[in-house]
């Protein structure tokens, strides 16, 4: 089993999240896709993504 904060664990979380969005007919913005890739690589945290959403980021 992958460590909770390993690249594999982050990748699985992203896959599950994006599958859930697809079921709701939602698509991430290109900027969000870039940040998701950075998250999987461990370069930014979920807290940073959440803060960006709170500031109004990721809107088309």
CSV table of C-alpha atoms in Angstrom, one decimal:
chain,number,residue,atom,x,y,z
A,1,UNK,CA,0.0,0.0,0.0
A,2,UNK,CA,1.3,3.5,-0.9
A,3,UNK,CA,2.1,6.0,1.8
A,4,UNK,CA,-0.8,8.4,2.3
A,5,UNK,CA,1.3,11.3,0.8
A,6,UNK,CA,3.2,9.4,-1.8
A,7,UNK,CA,3.0,10.3,-5.5
A,8,UNK,CA,1.0,7.0,-6.1
A,9,UNK,CA,-1.5,7.9,-3.3
A,10,UNK,CA,-1.9,11.5,-4.7
A,11,UNK,CA,-2.4,10.1,-8.2
A,12,UNK,CA,-5.1,7.7,-7.0
A,13,UNK,CA,-6.9,10.6,-5.2
A,14,UNK,CA,-6.8,12.7,-8.4
A,15,UNK,CA,-8.2,9.8,-10.5
A,16,UNK,CA,-11.0,9.3,-8.0
A,17,UNK,CA,-11.8,13.0,-7.8
A,18,UNK,CA,-11.8,13.5,-11.6
A,19,UNK,CA,-14.0,10.4,-12.0
A,20,UNK,CA,-16.4,11.9,-9.6
A,21,UNK,CA,-16.4,15.2,-11.5
A,22,UNK,CA,-17.1,13.3,-14.7
A,23,UNK,CA,-20.1,11.7,-13.2
A,24,UNK,CA,-21.4,15.2,-12.4
A,25,UNK,CA,-20.6,16.3,-15.9
A,26,UNK,CA,-17.9,18.7,-14.6
A,27,UNK,CA,-14.5,19.4,-16.2
A,28,UNK,CA,-11.5,21.1,-14.6
A,29,UNK,CA,-10.2,24.3,-16.2
A,30,UNK,CA,-6.8,24.1,-17.9
A,31,UNK,CA,-5.3,26.0,-15.0
A,32,UNK,CA,-6.7,23.5,-12.5
A,33,UNK,CA,-5.2,20.6,-14.6
A,34,UNK,CA,-1.8,22.2,-14.3
A,35,UNK,CA,-2.2,22.6,-10.6
A,36,UNK,CA,-3.4,19.0,-10.2
A,37,UNK,CA,-0.2,17.8,-12.0
A,38,UNK,CA,1.8,19.9,-9.6
A,39,UNK,CA,-0.1,18.3,-6.7
A,40,UNK,CA,0.6,14.8,-7.9
A,41,UNK,CA,4.3,15.7,-8.2
A,42,UNK,CA,4.2,17.0,-4.6
A,43,UNK,CA,5.1,20.6,-5.6
A,44,UNK,CA,1.9,22.1,-4.1
A,45,UNK,CA,-0.5,21.0,-1.4
A,46,UNK,CA,-4.3,20.5,-1.3
A,47,UNK,CA,-4.3,23.5,1.1
A,48,UNK,CA,-2.8,25.7,-1.6
A,49,UNK,CA,-5.4,24.5,-4.1
A,50,UNK,CA,-8.2,25.1,-1.6
A,51,UNK,CA,-6.9,28.6,-0.9
A,52,UNK,CA,-6.8,29.4,-4.6
A,53,UNK,CA,-10.4,28.2,-5.0
A,54,UNK,CA,-11.4,30.5,-2.0
A,55,UNK,CA,-9.8,33.4,-3.8
A,56,UNK,CA,-11.9,32.8,-6.9
A,57,UNK,CA,-9.3,30.9,-8.9
A,58,UNK,CA,-10.1,28.3,-11.6
A,59,UNK,CA,-13.0,30.2,-13.0
A,60,UNK,CA,-13.5,30.3,-16.8
